[in-house]
Structures are given as structure tokens and as C-alpha cells.
Coordinates of C-alpha atoms in Angstrom, one line a residue:
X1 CA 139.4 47.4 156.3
X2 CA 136.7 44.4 156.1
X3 CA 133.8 44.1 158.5
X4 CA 134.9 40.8 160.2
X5 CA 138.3 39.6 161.7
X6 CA 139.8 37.4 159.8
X7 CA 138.9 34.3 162.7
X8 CA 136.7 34.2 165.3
X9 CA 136.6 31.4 168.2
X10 CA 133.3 31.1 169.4
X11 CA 131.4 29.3 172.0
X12 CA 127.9 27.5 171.7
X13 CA 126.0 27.1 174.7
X14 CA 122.0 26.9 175.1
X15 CA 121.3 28.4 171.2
X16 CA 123.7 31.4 172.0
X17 CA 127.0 32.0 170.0
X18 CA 129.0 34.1 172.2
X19 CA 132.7 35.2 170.4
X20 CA 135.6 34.7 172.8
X21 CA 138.8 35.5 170.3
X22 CA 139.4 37.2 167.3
X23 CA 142.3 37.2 164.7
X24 CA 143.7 39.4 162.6
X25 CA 146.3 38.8 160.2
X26 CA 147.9 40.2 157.1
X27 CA 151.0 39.0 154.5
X28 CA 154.3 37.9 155.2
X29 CA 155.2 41.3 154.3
X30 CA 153.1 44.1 155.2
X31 CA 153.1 47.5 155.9
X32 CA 153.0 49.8 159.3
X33 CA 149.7 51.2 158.2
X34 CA 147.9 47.9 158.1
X35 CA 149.5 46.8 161.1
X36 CA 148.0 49.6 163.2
X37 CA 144.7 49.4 161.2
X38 CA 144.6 45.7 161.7
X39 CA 145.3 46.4 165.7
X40 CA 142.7 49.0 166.0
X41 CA 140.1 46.6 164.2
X42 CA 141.6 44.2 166.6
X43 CA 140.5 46.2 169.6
X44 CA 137.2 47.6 168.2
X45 CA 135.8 43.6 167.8
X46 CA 137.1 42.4 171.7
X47 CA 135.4 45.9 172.8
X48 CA 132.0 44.5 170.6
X49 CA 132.6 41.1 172.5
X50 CA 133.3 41.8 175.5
X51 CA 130.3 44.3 175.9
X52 CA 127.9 41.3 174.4
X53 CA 129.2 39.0 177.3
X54 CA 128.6 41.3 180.0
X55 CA 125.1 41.8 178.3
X56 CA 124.5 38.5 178.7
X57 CA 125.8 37.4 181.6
X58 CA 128.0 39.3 183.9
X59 CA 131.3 37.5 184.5
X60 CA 133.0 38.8 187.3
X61 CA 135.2 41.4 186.8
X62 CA 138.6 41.3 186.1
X63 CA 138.4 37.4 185.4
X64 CA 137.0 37.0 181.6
X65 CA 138.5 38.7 179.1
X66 CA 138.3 38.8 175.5
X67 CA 141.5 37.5 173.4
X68 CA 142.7 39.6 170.2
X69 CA 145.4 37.6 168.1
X70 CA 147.1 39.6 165.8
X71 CA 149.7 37.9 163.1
X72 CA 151.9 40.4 161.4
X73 CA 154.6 39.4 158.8
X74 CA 156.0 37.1 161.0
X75 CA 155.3 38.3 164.7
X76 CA 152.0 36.8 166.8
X77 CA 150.6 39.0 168.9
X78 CA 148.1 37.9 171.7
X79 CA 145.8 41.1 173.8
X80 CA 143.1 40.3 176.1
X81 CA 140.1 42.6 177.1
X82 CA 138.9 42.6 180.3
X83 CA 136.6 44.6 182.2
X84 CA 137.9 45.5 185.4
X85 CA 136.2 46.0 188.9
X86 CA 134.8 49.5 187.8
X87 CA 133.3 47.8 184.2
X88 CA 136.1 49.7 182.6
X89 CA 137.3 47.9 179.6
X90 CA 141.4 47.7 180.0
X91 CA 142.7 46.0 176.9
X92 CA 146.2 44.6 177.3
X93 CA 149.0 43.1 175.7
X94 CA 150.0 39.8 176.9
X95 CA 152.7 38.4 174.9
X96 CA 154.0 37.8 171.6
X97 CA 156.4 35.5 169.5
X98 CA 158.1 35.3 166.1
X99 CA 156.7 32.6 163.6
X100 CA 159.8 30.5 161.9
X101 CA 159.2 30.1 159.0
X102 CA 162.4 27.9 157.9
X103 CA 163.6 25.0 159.2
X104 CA 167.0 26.0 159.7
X105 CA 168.1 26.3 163.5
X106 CA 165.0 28.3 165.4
X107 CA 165.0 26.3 168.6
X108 CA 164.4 29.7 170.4
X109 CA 161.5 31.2 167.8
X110 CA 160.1 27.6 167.8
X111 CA 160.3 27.9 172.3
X112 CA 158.4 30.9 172.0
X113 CA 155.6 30.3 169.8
X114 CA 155.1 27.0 172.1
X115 CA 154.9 29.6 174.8
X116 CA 152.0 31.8 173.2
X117 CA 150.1 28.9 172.3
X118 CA 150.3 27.3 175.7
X119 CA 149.4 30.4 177.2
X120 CA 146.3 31.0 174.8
X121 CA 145.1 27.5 175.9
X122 CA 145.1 27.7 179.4
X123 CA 143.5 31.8 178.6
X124 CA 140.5 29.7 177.0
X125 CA 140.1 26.9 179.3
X126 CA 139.8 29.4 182.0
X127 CA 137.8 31.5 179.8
X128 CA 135.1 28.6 179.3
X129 CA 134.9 27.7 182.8
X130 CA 134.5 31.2 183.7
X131 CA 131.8 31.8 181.0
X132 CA 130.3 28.6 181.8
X133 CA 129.5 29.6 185.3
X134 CA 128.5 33.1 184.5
X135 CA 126.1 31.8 182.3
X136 CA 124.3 29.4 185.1
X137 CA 124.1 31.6 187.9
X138 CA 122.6 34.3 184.8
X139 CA 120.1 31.6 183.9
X140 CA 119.5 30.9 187.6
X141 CA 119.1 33.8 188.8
X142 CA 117.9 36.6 186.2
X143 CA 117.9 40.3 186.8

């Protein structure tokens, strides 16, 4: 297993990188073994960033949350870490979606990777605002 995910999405604000996603992926065809390595890698690097965020600046609780992609053979997942009230990490599974890969008739796979991607936007645009915020009032107001 390497060191890094595969992709990162990552925010720059004020000379601080702060990592909001990560991906995993693996081959077309790939075994059960990397798949639960890759989704344990997966939830090892949004447990790294989401402790960095709350580090930094303290999002409110249950709001932000850390999104893991994961791309196996053919099947996207999406996960998201939060932290809940408590600052218990909770890491769930959101959604996922099959990727076609032909162009023969996959109206319904194409419907529901549109879905996943829709719903990691608006995940990211709310994510942003949220950090955004967090990170002013932490500026603001310091500890």
C-alpha cells in the first residue's frame, strides 16, 4: 500500500493547504484484498484530515466532513468523515455508482454517476463555505 492516495483535492487559503478529499482507485479488474486495503487507506487519510482541520480551525460539528472517493473496477464509491457533536469521528458511506464504460445503452449507469458527481459538488461547495467561515472566526478570534 503507497503512502499517499492516489488524488487529493485541496484548498488554499492564507499560505495554508488544508486537504478536503481523497481518492483511491485501483484497475478495471481488481481484487477483494485491494479493495478493503484501498478502503481502509481510504479511511486512515480522511481521519489524518479531518483531525488537521479541527486543529486548525474548529468547524462546527457535524457540518464539515472529510470526503473519501473510492473507484473499484467499475463501482465509485463516495464516504464522508465528520466529527460529530461529541468530536467523535463517524465516517460514512454516502453513495455509490457504476462507471460505464461502453457506450451501448447505460442510460441508468450514466443517471447515476450524474447523481454522485452532483452530490460531491454541492458536498464541496458546502464544504468551502463551511471551511471558509471556520477559518475567519479562527483567525478572528484565536484560542
Amino acid at each position: 500500500m503507497g503512502k499517499k492516495p492516489d488524488v487529493m483535492g485541496l484548498l488554499k487559503q492564507d499560505e495554508k493547504i488544508i486537504e478536503l478529499m481523497y481518492t483511491e482507485s485501483s484497475r478495471i479488474i481488481c481484487s477483494k484484498s485491494k479493495k478493503a486495503d484501498d478502503d481502509v487507506k481510504l479511511w486512515r487519510e480522511t481521519l489524518d484530515g479531518a483531525s488537521f482541520v479541527s486543529a486548525l480551525c474548529r468547524p462546527a460539528g457535524n457540518q464539515f466532513g472529510v470526503v473519501g472517493i473510492q473507484v473499484t473496477g467499475t463501482t465509485m464509491y463516495v464516504n464522508v468523515l465528520v466529527k460529530d457533536l461529541a468530536g467523535i469521528s463517524r465516517y460514512f458511506y454516502l453513495d455509490h455508482a457504476e462507471i460505464p464504460l461502453s457506450s451501448s445503452n447505460n442510460t441508468s449507469r450514466v443517471k447515476s454517476l450524474i447523481r454522485v458527481l452532483l452530490t460531491l459538488r454541492n458536498i464541496m461547495i458546502v464544504n468551502k463555505s463551511l471551511l471558509m467561515q471556520a477559518l475567519e472566526q479562527a483567525t478572528s478570534h484565536p484560542p
